[in-house]
Structure formats: structure tokens, C-alpha cells
Coordinates of C-alpha atoms and ligand atoms in Angstrom, one line a residue:
M1 CA 11.8 -6.2 34.8
E2 CA 11.0 -2.7 35.6
K3 CA 12.8 -0.2 33.3
K4 CA 14.0 3.0 34.5
V5 CA 14.4 5.5 31.7
L6 CA 13.7 8.9 30.2
F7 CA 12.0 8.8 26.8
T8 CA 12.3 12.1 24.6
I9 CA 9.9 11.6 21.9
F10 CA 10.7 14.3 18.9
G11 CA 7.4 14.7 16.9
G12 CA 5.4 14.1 20.1
T13 CA 2.3 15.7 18.6
G14 CA 2.5 13.6 15.3
D15 CA 0.6 10.8 13.8
L16 CA 3.2 8.0 14.7
A17 CA 3.4 9.2 18.3
Q18 CA -0.3 9.1 18.8
R19 CA -1.2 6.0 16.9
K20 CA 1.5 3.7 17.9
L21 CA 3.9 5.1 20.5
Y22 CA 1.6 6.3 23.5
P23 CA -0.6 3.0 23.2
S24 CA 2.7 0.8 23.0
L25 CA 4.1 2.6 26.2
F26 CA 0.8 2.2 27.9
R27 CA 0.7 -1.6 27.0
L28 CA 4.4 -1.8 28.5
Y29 CA 3.1 -0.1 31.6
K30 CA 0.3 -2.4 32.0
K31 CA 2.4 -5.3 31.8
G32 CA 4.6 -3.8 34.5
D33 CA 7.7 -3.3 32.2
L34 CA 7.3 0.5 33.1
K35 CA 6.2 1.3 36.4
E36 CA 6.9 4.2 38.6
D37 CA 10.4 5.2 37.4
F38 CA 10.0 6.4 33.9
A39 CA 9.0 9.8 32.3
V40 CA 8.3 11.0 28.9
I41 CA 9.1 14.3 27.3
G42 CA 7.1 15.0 24.2
T43 CA 8.5 17.6 22.0
A44 CA 7.2 19.4 18.8
R45 CA 6.5 23.0 17.7
R46 CA 3.1 23.3 19.0
P47 CA 2.7 25.3 22.1
W48 CA 0.9 22.8 24.2
S49 CA 0.9 22.6 28.2
D50 CA 1.7 19.6 30.1
D51 CA -2.2 19.1 31.0
H52 CA -3.2 19.3 27.3
Y53 CA -0.3 16.8 26.3
R54 CA -1.6 14.4 29.0
E55 CA -5.3 14.7 27.9
V56 CA -4.0 13.8 24.4
V57 CA -2.0 10.9 25.5
M58 CA -5.0 9.7 27.4
G59 CA -7.3 10.1 24.3
T60 CA -4.9 7.7 22.5
I61 CA -5.1 5.0 25.0
E62 CA -9.0 5.0 25.8
D63 CA -9.6 1.5 24.5
L64 CA -6.9 0.0 26.6
I65 CA -7.5 1.5 30.0
E66 CA -9.0 -0.5 32.9
S67 CA -9.9 2.7 34.9
K68 CA -9.7 6.4 34.7
E69 CA -7.3 6.7 37.6
Q70 CA -4.9 4.1 35.9
A71 CA -5.0 6.3 32.6
E72 CA -4.3 9.5 34.9
T73 CA -1.4 8.0 36.8
F74 CA 0.1 6.7 33.5
A75 CA -0.3 10.2 31.9
S76 CA 1.2 12.0 34.8
H77 CA 4.7 10.8 33.6
F78 CA 4.4 12.8 30.6
Y79 CA 5.6 16.4 30.0
Y80 CA 5.4 18.6 27.2
Q81 CA 8.2 20.9 25.9
S82 CA 7.6 23.3 22.9
H83 CA 10.7 23.1 20.8
D84 CA 12.0 23.5 17.3
V85 CA 14.8 21.1 16.7
T86 CA 16.7 23.6 14.6
D87 CA 17.0 26.4 17.5
T88 CA 19.9 25.5 19.7
T89 CA 18.7 27.2 22.8
H90 CA 15.7 25.1 22.8
Y91 CA 17.8 22.3 23.6
D92 CA 19.0 24.0 26.7
S93 CA 15.6 24.0 28.1
L94 CA 15.2 20.5 27.1
K95 CA 18.2 19.6 29.1
E96 CA 17.0 21.4 32.1
L97 CA 13.7 19.4 32.0
A98 CA 15.4 16.0 31.5
D99 CA 17.8 16.6 34.4
S100 CA 15.0 17.5 36.6
L101 CA 12.9 14.6 35.5
D102 CA 16.0 12.3 36.0
Q103 CA 16.3 13.5 39.6
K104 CA 12.5 13.3 40.2
Y105 CA 12.0 9.7 39.0
Q106 CA 15.6 8.5 39.8
L107 CA 16.0 7.3 36.2
E108 CA 19.9 6.9 36.7
G109 CA 20.6 8.9 33.8
N110 CA 19.1 6.3 31.1
Q111 CA 18.0 7.9 28.0
L112 CA 16.0 6.8 25.0
F113 CA 15.5 9.4 22.2
Y114 CA 12.7 8.6 19.7
L115 CA 13.1 10.6 16.4
A116 CA 9.4 10.3 15.4
M117 CA 9.6 13.1 12.8
S118 CA 10.6 14.0 9.2
P119 CA 14.2 12.4 8.5
N120 CA 15.5 15.6 7.2
F121 CA 16.0 16.6 11.1
F122 CA 17.6 13.5 12.1
G123 CA 21.2 14.9 11.7
T124 CA 20.3 18.2 13.2
I125 CA 18.9 16.7 16.3
V126 CA 21.5 14.2 17.1
S127 CA 24.3 16.9 16.8
H128 CA 22.4 19.1 19.0
L129 CA 22.0 16.5 21.6
K130 CA 25.7 16.1 21.7
S131 CA 26.7 19.7 21.3
Q132 CA 24.2 20.8 24.1
G133 CA 25.3 18.3 26.6
M134 CA 22.3 16.2 26.7
L135 CA 24.2 13.0 26.6
E136 CA 26.4 13.8 29.7
T137 CA 24.4 11.6 31.9
E138 CA 25.6 8.5 33.4
G139 CA 23.3 5.8 32.1
Y140 CA 22.8 4.6 28.5
H141 CA 21.9 6.6 25.6
R142 CA 20.0 5.2 22.8
V143 CA 18.4 6.5 19.7
V144 CA 15.4 5.2 17.8
I145 CA 15.1 6.2 14.3
E146 CA 12.1 6.0 11.9
K147 CA 12.2 4.9 8.4
P148 CA 13.1 6.2 5.7
F149 CA 16.9 6.0 6.4
G150 CA 18.0 8.1 3.6
S151 CA 16.6 8.2 0.0
D152 CA 19.4 6.4 -1.6
Y153 CA 22.7 4.9 -0.6
A154 CA 24.6 8.3 -0.8
S155 CA 22.0 10.1 1.5
A156 CA 21.7 7.1 3.8
K157 CA 25.6 7.1 4.1
Q158 CA 25.7 10.7 4.9
L159 CA 23.1 10.5 7.4
N160 CA 24.7 7.6 9.0
E161 CA 28.0 9.5 9.3
E162 CA 26.2 12.2 11.0
I163 CA 24.7 9.8 13.5
N164 CA 27.6 8.1 14.1
Q165 CA 29.5 11.2 15.3
V166 CA 27.2 11.1 18.1
F167 CA 26.0 7.5 18.7
S168 CA 27.8 4.1 18.1
E169 CA 26.2 1.6 16.0
Q170 CA 25.1 -0.2 19.3
E171 CA 23.3 2.6 20.3
I172 CA 21.4 3.1 17.1
Y173 CA 17.9 1.3 16.6
R174 CA 16.7 1.8 13.1
I175 CA 13.1 0.6 13.1
D176 CA 11.5 -1.5 10.6
H177 CA 8.4 -2.2 12.3
Y178 CA 7.8 -5.3 10.1
L179 CA 10.6 -7.0 12.1
G180 CA 8.4 -6.6 15.2
K181 CA 5.6 -8.5 13.9
E182 CA 4.9 -11.9 15.5
M183 CA 4.8 -13.9 12.2
I184 CA 7.9 -12.3 10.8
Q185 CA 9.6 -13.4 13.9
N186 CA 8.0 -17.0 13.3
I187 CA 9.7 -17.3 9.9
S188 CA 12.7 -18.3 12.1
A189 CA 10.7 -20.7 14.1
I190 CA 9.1 -22.3 11.0
R191 CA 12.5 -22.9 9.4
F192 CA 14.8 -23.6 12.2
A193 CA 12.6 -25.7 14.5
N194 CA 11.0 -28.0 11.9
N195 CA 13.5 -30.4 10.1
I196 CA 11.0 -31.3 7.5
F197 CA 11.2 -27.5 6.2
E198 CA 15.0 -26.7 6.8
S199 CA 16.0 -29.9 5.0
Q200 CA 14.2 -28.9 2.0
W201 CA 15.1 -25.1 2.1
N202 CA 17.3 -24.9 -1.1
N203 CA 17.3 -24.9 -4.9
R204 CA 16.7 -28.9 -5.0
Y205 CA 13.5 -28.6 -3.5
I206 CA 12.1 -25.0 -4.0
D207 CA 10.8 -23.7 -7.2
N208 CA 10.3 -20.3 -6.2
V209 CA 9.5 -17.9 -3.5
Q210 CA 6.8 -15.3 -3.4
I211 CA 6.6 -12.4 -0.9
N212 CA 3.5 -10.2 -1.2
I213 CA 2.8 -7.0 0.6
A214 CA -0.6 -5.7 -0.6
E215 CA -2.5 -2.7 0.4
D216 CA -6.2 -2.2 -0.3
L217 CA -6.0 1.4 0.6
G218 CA -4.7 4.3 -1.6
V219 CA -2.1 7.0 -0.2
E220 CA -5.0 8.6 1.8
E221 CA -3.4 11.8 3.5
R222 CA 0.2 10.8 2.8
G223 CA 0.2 11.9 -1.0
G224 CA 2.9 14.7 -0.3
Y225 CA 5.4 12.2 1.2
Y226 CA 4.5 9.3 -1.0
D227 CA 4.7 11.0 -4.3
K228 CA 8.5 11.7 -3.7
S229 CA 9.1 8.3 -2.4
G230 CA 7.0 5.6 -4.3
A231 CA 6.6 1.9 -3.7
L232 CA 10.2 0.8 -4.3
K233 CA 11.7 3.1 -1.6
D234 CA 8.7 2.9 0.7
M235 CA 8.4 -1.0 0.6
V236 CA 11.0 -2.9 -1.2
Q237 CA 14.2 -1.3 0.1
N238 CA 13.1 -2.0 3.8
H239 CA 10.3 -4.3 4.5
I240 CA 10.7 -6.6 1.4
L241 CA 14.3 -7.0 1.7
Q242 CA 14.2 -7.6 5.3
I243 CA 11.7 -10.3 4.8
L244 CA 13.7 -11.9 1.9
S245 CA 16.9 -11.9 3.9
L246 CA 15.2 -13.8 6.9
L247 CA 14.0 -16.3 4.3
A248 CA 17.1 -16.7 2.4
M249 CA 19.7 -16.5 5.2
E250 CA 21.7 -19.6 6.5
P251 CA 20.9 -21.0 9.7
P252 CA 22.5 -18.8 12.4
V253 CA 24.8 -20.7 15.0
A254 CA 22.6 -19.3 17.6
F255 CA 19.6 -17.2 17.8
S256 CA 21.4 -14.1 18.9
E257 CA 21.5 -10.6 17.6
K258 CA 25.2 -10.9 16.3
E259 CA 24.8 -14.4 14.7
L260 CA 21.5 -13.4 13.0
R261 CA 22.7 -10.3 11.8
T262 CA 25.8 -11.8 10.2
E263 CA 23.6 -14.2 8.4
K264 CA 21.1 -11.7 7.2
I265 CA 24.0 -9.6 5.8
K266 CA 25.4 -12.5 3.9
A267 CA 22.1 -13.1 2.3
L268 CA 21.7 -9.6 1.2
N269 CA 25.1 -9.5 -0.3
A270 CA 24.4 -12.5 -2.3
I271 CA 21.4 -10.9 -3.9
R272 CA 22.4 -10.1 -7.7
I273 CA 22.7 -6.4 -8.3
Y274 CA 21.3 -6.0 -11.8
S275 CA 22.5 -4.0 -14.6
E276 CA 20.1 -1.3 -15.7
E277 CA 19.3 -3.3 -18.8
E278 CA 18.5 -6.4 -16.6
V279 CA 16.1 -4.3 -14.5
K280 CA 13.8 -4.0 -17.4
T281 CA 13.3 -7.5 -17.8
N282 CA 13.2 -8.3 -14.1
F283 CA 11.3 -5.5 -12.5
V284 CA 7.6 -4.1 -13.2
R285 CA 6.3 -0.8 -12.0
G286 CA 2.8 0.3 -11.9
Q287 CA 0.5 3.2 -10.9
Y288 CA -3.1 2.7 -10.2
A289 CA -5.9 4.5 -12.3
H290 CA -9.5 5.0 -11.2
G291 CA -11.2 1.6 -10.5
Q292 CA -14.1 -0.1 -8.9
L293 CA -14.3 -3.2 -6.7
E294 CA -17.7 -4.5 -6.1
D295 CA -20.0 -1.4 -5.6
Q296 CA -16.9 0.9 -4.3
Q297 CA -15.5 3.5 -6.6
F298 CA -11.8 4.7 -6.4
A299 CA -10.0 7.7 -7.7
G300 CA -6.9 7.2 -9.6
Y301 CA -3.4 8.0 -7.9
R302 CA -3.1 11.3 -9.9
E303 CA -6.3 12.5 -8.5
E304 CA -5.3 12.0 -4.9
M305 CA -4.6 15.0 -2.6
N306 CA -1.1 16.4 -2.9
V307 CA -0.1 14.2 -6.0
A308 CA 1.2 15.7 -9.2
E309 CA -1.4 15.6 -12.0
D310 CA 1.4 13.8 -14.2
S311 CA 2.9 12.1 -11.5
A312 CA 5.3 9.4 -12.4
T313 CA 5.6 7.7 -9.1
E314 CA 4.9 3.9 -8.8
T315 CA 2.3 2.8 -6.5
F316 CA 3.2 -0.9 -7.4
V317 CA 6.3 -2.9 -7.8
A318 CA 6.7 -6.5 -8.9
G319 CA 10.1 -8.0 -9.6
K320 CA 12.4 -11.0 -9.3
F321 CA 15.5 -11.1 -7.0
L322 CA 18.1 -13.8 -7.6
I323 CA 20.5 -14.9 -5.1
D324 CA 23.9 -16.1 -6.2
N325 CA 24.9 -18.6 -3.6
F326 CA 25.0 -22.4 -3.3
R327 CA 21.6 -22.7 -1.5
W328 CA 19.6 -20.4 -3.7
S329 CA 21.2 -20.3 -7.2
G330 CA 18.3 -20.6 -9.9
V331 CA 15.5 -19.8 -7.6
P332 CA 13.6 -16.7 -8.3
F333 CA 12.4 -14.7 -5.3
Y334 CA 9.4 -12.9 -6.6
V335 CA 8.0 -9.8 -4.8
R336 CA 4.9 -7.7 -5.1
T337 CA 3.6 -4.8 -3.4
G338 CA 1.3 -2.0 -4.2
K339 CA -1.6 0.4 -3.2
R340 CA -5.1 -0.1 -4.1
L341 CA -4.9 -3.8 -4.7
T342 CA -7.7 -6.1 -4.6
E343 CA -7.2 -7.2 -0.7
K344 CA -4.9 -6.2 2.1
G345 CA -2.5 -8.8 3.1
T346 CA 1.1 -9.8 3.8
R347 CA 1.9 -13.3 2.9
I348 CA 4.7 -15.4 1.8
N349 CA 4.5 -18.5 -0.5
I350 CA 7.4 -21.1 -0.6
V351 CA 6.6 -23.1 -3.8
F352 CA 8.1 -26.5 -3.5
K353 CA 9.2 -28.4 -6.9
Q354 CA 6.9 -31.0 -8.5
V355 CA 7.4 -34.8 -8.0
P356 CA 9.8 -36.0 -10.8
V357 CA 7.1 -37.9 -12.6
N358 CA 3.3 -37.5 -12.1
V359 CA 2.3 -41.2 -11.9
F360 CA -1.4 -40.3 -11.8
K361 CA -1.6 -38.9 -15.1
K362 CA -3.8 -41.3 -17.2
D363 CA -2.1 -41.2 -20.6
V364 CA -0.3 -39.1 -23.0
T365 CA -3.3 -37.6 -24.2
D366 CA -4.2 -36.1 -20.9
C367 CA -4.5 -32.3 -21.0
E368 CA -1.7 -29.9 -19.7
S369 CA -3.4 -29.3 -16.5
K370 CA -3.8 -33.1 -15.6
K371 CA -0.3 -33.9 -16.3
K372 CA 1.0 -31.5 -13.4
L373 CA 0.1 -31.8 -9.8
A374 CA -0.7 -28.6 -7.9
P375 CA 2.6 -27.6 -6.3
N376 CA 3.2 -28.2 -2.6
V377 CA 3.2 -24.5 -1.0
L378 CA 4.1 -23.4 2.5
T379 CA 2.2 -20.2 3.0
I380 CA 3.1 -17.9 6.0
Y381 CA 0.4 -15.4 6.6
I382 CA 1.8 -12.4 8.2
Q383 CA -1.1 -9.8 8.4
P384 CA -4.2 -9.3 8.7
T385 CA -4.4 -13.0 9.7
E386 CA -1.5 -14.6 11.3
G387 CA -0.5 -18.3 10.9
F388 CA 0.8 -20.8 8.2
S389 CA -0.6 -23.4 5.9
L390 CA 0.8 -26.1 3.7
S391 CA -1.0 -27.5 0.8
L392 CA -0.5 -31.1 -0.3
N393 CA -2.1 -33.3 -2.7
G394 CA -4.3 -36.0 -1.6
K395 CA -6.6 -38.6 -3.4
E396 CA -10.1 -37.4 -4.1
I397 CA -12.7 -39.6 -2.8
G398 CA -14.4 -41.9 -5.1
Q399 CA -13.8 -44.6 -7.6
G400 CA -11.1 -43.1 -9.8
F401 CA -7.6 -41.9 -8.9
D402 CA -7.9 -38.1 -9.1
T403 CA -5.9 -36.0 -6.9
L404 CA -6.8 -32.9 -5.4
P405 CA -4.9 -30.3 -3.2
V406 CA -5.6 -30.2 0.4
K407 CA -4.6 -27.5 2.7
L408 CA -3.3 -27.9 6.4
D409 CA -4.1 -24.5 8.0
Y410 CA -3.1 -23.1 11.1
R411 CA -4.1 -19.5 11.9
N412 CA -4.0 -17.7 15.2
S413 CA -7.5 -16.8 16.4
T414 CA -8.6 -13.2 16.4
E415 CA -8.4 -13.3 20.0
I416 CA -4.9 -14.6 20.1
V417 CA -4.0 -11.9 17.6
E418 CA -5.5 -9.1 19.5
N419 CA -3.5 -10.2 22.5
T420 CA -0.2 -10.5 20.7
P421 CA 2.2 -7.4 21.4
E422 CA 1.9 -4.7 18.7
A423 CA 5.1 -4.6 16.7
Y424 CA 6.0 -1.2 18.1
E425 CA 5.4 -2.4 21.7
K426 CA 7.7 -5.3 21.1
L427 CA 10.2 -3.0 19.5
L428 CA 10.3 -0.5 22.0
L429 CA 10.8 -3.3 24.9
D430 CA 13.7 -4.6 22.8
A431 CA 15.3 -1.2 22.8
L432 CA 14.9 -0.8 26.3
N433 CA 16.6 -4.2 26.7
G434 CA 19.3 -3.1 24.6
D435 CA 18.5 -5.9 22.2
G436 CA 19.1 -4.9 18.6
T437 CA 18.1 -8.2 17.0
N438 CA 14.9 -6.9 15.3
F439 CA 16.4 -3.6 14.3
T440 CA 18.3 -2.9 11.0
H441 CA 21.9 -2.7 11.1
W442 CA 23.8 -0.1 8.9
D443 CA 25.2 -2.9 6.8
E444 CA 21.9 -4.1 5.8
V445 CA 20.6 -0.5 5.0
A446 CA 23.6 0.1 2.8
Q447 CA 23.3 -3.1 0.9
S448 CA 19.5 -2.7 0.4
W449 CA 20.1 0.7 -0.9
R450 CA 22.7 -0.5 -3.4
I451 CA 20.3 -3.1 -4.7
V452 CA 17.3 -0.6 -5.1
D453 CA 19.5 2.2 -6.3
V454 CA 20.1 0.4 -9.6
I455 CA 16.3 -0.2 -10.0
R456 CA 15.6 3.6 -9.4
H457 CA 18.2 4.9 -11.8
A458 CA 17.0 2.5 -14.6
W459 CA 13.5 3.7 -14.2
D460 CA 14.4 7.4 -13.8
K461 CA 15.8 7.2 -17.3
E462 CA 12.3 6.5 -19.0
T463 CA 9.1 8.0 -18.6
P464 CA 6.5 5.2 -17.5
D465 CA 3.3 4.6 -19.2
F466 CA 1.1 5.4 -16.3
P467 CA -1.4 4.8 -14.9
N468 CA -1.4 1.1 -15.9
Y469 CA -3.6 -0.9 -13.4
S470 CA -7.1 -0.3 -12.4
A471 CA -7.6 0.4 -8.7
G472 CA -8.9 -3.0 -7.0
T473 CA -6.9 -5.1 -9.2
M474 CA -3.6 -7.0 -8.2
G475 CA -1.5 -4.6 -10.5
P476 CA -0.5 -4.6 -14.1
K477 CA -0.5 -7.3 -16.6
A478 CA 3.3 -7.2 -16.9
A479 CA 3.4 -8.4 -13.3
Y480 CA 1.7 -11.7 -14.2
D481 CA 3.8 -11.9 -17.5
L482 CA 6.9 -11.7 -15.3
L483 CA 6.1 -15.0 -13.6
A484 CA 4.6 -16.6 -16.7
A485 CA 7.9 -16.1 -18.5
D486 CA 9.6 -18.5 -16.1
G487 CA 6.5 -20.9 -16.2
F488 CA 5.2 -19.8 -12.9
E489 CA 2.2 -18.1 -11.5
W490 CA 1.4 -15.9 -8.5
I491 CA -0.1 -18.4 -5.9
W492 CA -2.1 -15.7 -4.1
K493 CA -4.8 -14.7 -6.5
P494 CA -7.4 -12.7 -4.3
Ligands
NAD501 P1 3.7 13.8 11.4 O1 3.8 15.0 10.4 O2 2.2 13.5 11.9 O3 4.6 14.5 12.7 C1 5.8 15.2 12.8 C2 6.1 15.7 14.0 O4 7.2 16.4 13.7 C3 5.0 16.7 14.6 O5 4.8 16.4 16.0 C4 5.4 18.0 14.4 O6 5.1 19.0 15.2 C5 7.1 17.7 14.6 N1 7.8 18.8 13.9 C6 7.9 19.2 12.5 N2 8.7 20.0 12.3 C7 9.4 20.3 13.4 C8 10.5 21.2 14.0 N3 11.1 21.9 13.2 N4 10.8 21.1 15.3 C9 10.0 20.4 16.2 N5 9.1 19.5 15.8 C10 8.9 19.4 14.6 O7 4.6 12.5 11.0 P2 4.6 11.0 11.5 O8 3.5 10.3 10.4 O9 4.1 11.0 13.0 O10 6.0 10.4 11.0 C11 6.9 10.8 11.8 C12 8.2 9.7 11.4 O11 7.8 8.5 11.4 C13 8.6 10.0 9.9 O12 10.0 9.6 9.8 C14 7.8 8.9 9.0 O13 8.4 8.4 7.8 C15 7.9 7.8 10.2 N6 6.8 6.8 10.0 C16 5.6 7.1 10.3 C17 4.5 6.2 10.2 C18 3.0 6.3 10.6 O14 2.4 5.6 10.6 N7 2.9 7.7 10.7 C19 4.9 4.9 9.9 C20 6.2 4.5 9.7 C21 7.1 5.5 9.6

């Protein structure tokens, strides 16, 4: 159904707005979710005109348009307001523009504010929205907030309190764009629509779970931001713990925002919070050195732009989470994420337990590898390919009785993947529909920080021996030792 809404995008000239938000708004427009009755105000410090802004917006949707007229009509809904978010008087002109657009497009006072800029400004922006009367319109007021939400539990709590002065929890949409991805949402379909999996989804049948988010790129131009953050805060606190909670949660009684959220929070609450001593044996950090992959040479992290020469920031994390509840007691959830790894890919491996006895082993003199069958593994591919596969053991054709692993593979074709809505498009539409299912609730953010803070504190007490892995590899040796100590290995070996 067509939405009537005024978007105000703070950071309208920024990278996120241009790469993700404008193309996503255009896709919604093409599908008819946005038609005539919407307007967008882009704000940032640069003194752009409306015309220039519209040119920029049209530039971001070049590959998606059917005709120039279509692009121009779409862009005619965009207005630019030069604005320093710390300057109170600027909000008065912003309000004037917002009121006039509300009249012009008959938007019934519905407003969605998108904070696509540095989190340092989130508190300032929302308090000004209230003090300068921007929220005194009749319709709904929602705020979409980009990550990172705080830099530890204390700062996240303070930020949340500032935002809560102005917006209620139901009006806050904390984006974790991973939650908008098709295959992440598919985790629930795989689990709750297939009895063969859900009946086995526990510590009696599952040996371990492995969550990988690997990037082949380095820090590129984001060195300044990344050097202050590191992989733990950039990836584990949000995306990885969100994926983990979807894998580990109990089946919700209904697939609704409230029920899902309740179960995710329960799963996060059951994750063991380590002592600082336990962090040392359960978590590994790494930083990439100069390296080579095929004929490509890569600089080390410390040589990247805007990165300190003696930086102690981790570009890699591997770790083991334990979940202390009836379902998961004793099952390690291994996680691994990093930059400049061998291959880009987000994939989850659910590793099932072995059959109790391998009746196919020939005799006691069989070597170790023949005594054990390959494990059954359910792999969920999230990106760049989307789909899932199940590896089973079958009989190798021939006289003898050798088993061999076979893979049932279901991958969405490139064509289907291209046509699936972008994560940002799905999440924007959810926010317009007032559906917070795929956004992060404060209780989830809070618990994730509590889990991650302990790891950070333990690490901050010691100077790491960095760099410790070569660019183009899958991380330091310690990440392999972590699983080997439990008798396991990483299933994904690119
Ligand atoms: P960016 O640096 O490209 O853009 C920042 C924007 O803020 C610019 O439009 C700039 O003009 C504006 N700005 C800065 N100071 C201002 C001030 N005082 N008053 C008014 N405007 C001001 O940043 P980005 O990459 O677009 O990221 C924005 C947010 O999104 C950040 O919170 C970031 O962590 C998050 N994020 C970005 C990406 C991405 O792919 N770029 C991905 C995930 C999350």
C-alpha cells in the first residue's frame, strides 16, 4: 500500500545515503510502496541546492531507472537543507521546510527520521527534534538509527536514555542491516518449517555451530573509524550475536515481532559471560600483516590509510560462545570474522553429531580418518551466494563399501538474488509499516554489550602480538587451535 511520509535524512550527502538509502527508496518507488505522497529532506553541512541534490540522487539510481522522466519525477520529491546538527536555529528552518512539504504532499504529519551520520550526533539531533517542535505533527514519528549503538554498555545506555527522552522504544528502529538479508530471515524458515531440523536442533544431535563472516577486503577508506572500533565491536557485538540468537532461540509461539524478540533476548541472556581469565582461552584476536594471494599483494593493516603505525586494533576475531540452557548446554558456538581473509562470505555451518558406531570401518587397524565418518553438516549461505546445503554420507560406487560425503545443494540463482530486495529496502519498508521485527531492541543491544565488554576489557589489559596473520589467509593459527582443542575443525576452508 502506498505510504504517506516525510523522510528527513541526516547525513544526506554521505556514503550510506548515496550507496544504500536513495537506491532503496527508488526501489520502493518502482514497486509502488512510495508514489506521489512522499518527500525527502536531505540535510548535511554542505551548501547544496535542491537541483544539485536531485542530480546526486539521480546519479545513485542510474542502473535502476527505466527512463529519464521516471528518475526526474522521483528526484523531484527530494529537497536539500544545509544544516549543522549542532546549531539550534537550523532546526527552525528545517521545521518550516518540513511543514510546507507536509502541506504540499498531504503527508498527514507522518515523519521518519533517518540518522545516517556519526553516532556522536544522535543524542543532539533527537533532543533538538523535540525542543524545536519538529515532533508536534499529527502522524507517526519514527527514528531509524545506524550502528554503532554506543561503544560499550555504559555509552549505549546513556545514548538510549537520551533517545528515550524523545522517542519511545516502539518508535526507535535500530538498524542491523544483516537482519534485512533474505537468508538471515530464512534461518527461521529452515528451522521452523522443517521438522527434520527442528527435532534435531539441540545438544543431543548437534556437535557444534560455526558462524563465519569473512571479508576479503581490508579497511579501505574506513581506517579512521575502524582503528577505534575493531572487529569485536564492528561485527561481533551486532551482526554475529544477532545471527547467533536467531540460531539458538526457542521456537516462538508465533512469528511476530513481540514473540521473536522475547525468544532472541532469552537466548542472548543464556550466553555465558566469561571471566577475563576465560576470555584468554575462548577468544582469539588477530591483525593482518602484508600478504599475497595468487598474484595480488596486500599491504598490512598498520600500513593502511588513517591507521596508527603501532595499532593494536584487531581485524580478526574467532571465539567460542557457550549457551547455558537445556537446549544448548555443552554445544560450542564458534564464531569467526575478519578482514583481508581468503574469500568473502557469510556462512553458517551446523555440524551434527556422528552416528554412535561406524559400522563401515573395516577393522581396528583402520587409520583414524577411516574410523570416523564425515559429519552431516547443514550450511546456510548468506552472502555472496544465498541458499543452503546438506552434506550426507553415501556409498561410493564400486565393489567395496566405502562411504563418501555427498552434498544436497540449493543455491538461489544470480538472477533471483539480483531481484531480491536489498536489505535496506526491506528494512525501510518495515519501518514504514511500523514493524520492528527485524530491528534490534534495546534489551538485545544491552545484553550484547555486556557479553562483548568483558572480552574487550580482558584484551585491553595486554598488548597483543600483532600483526599475526598474513593478508589473504583465514586468520592466525590460534583460531585453528581453538577448535582443535575441542576435537573439531572449521568446516569452511576456502
Ligand atoms: P559519511 O561520513 O559518508 O557521512 C556523514 C554525513 O554526515 C555527511 O553527509 C556529512 O555532511 C554529515 N555531517 C557530519 N557532521 C555534520 C554536522 N555537524 N551537521 C550536519 N551534518 C553533518 O558516513 P556514512 O558512511 O554515510 O555513515 C553514516 C552512519 O552510518 C554512521 O553511523 C556509520 O557508522 C553508519 N554505517 C555506514 C555504513 C556504510 O556502508 N557507509 C554501513 C553501516 C553503518
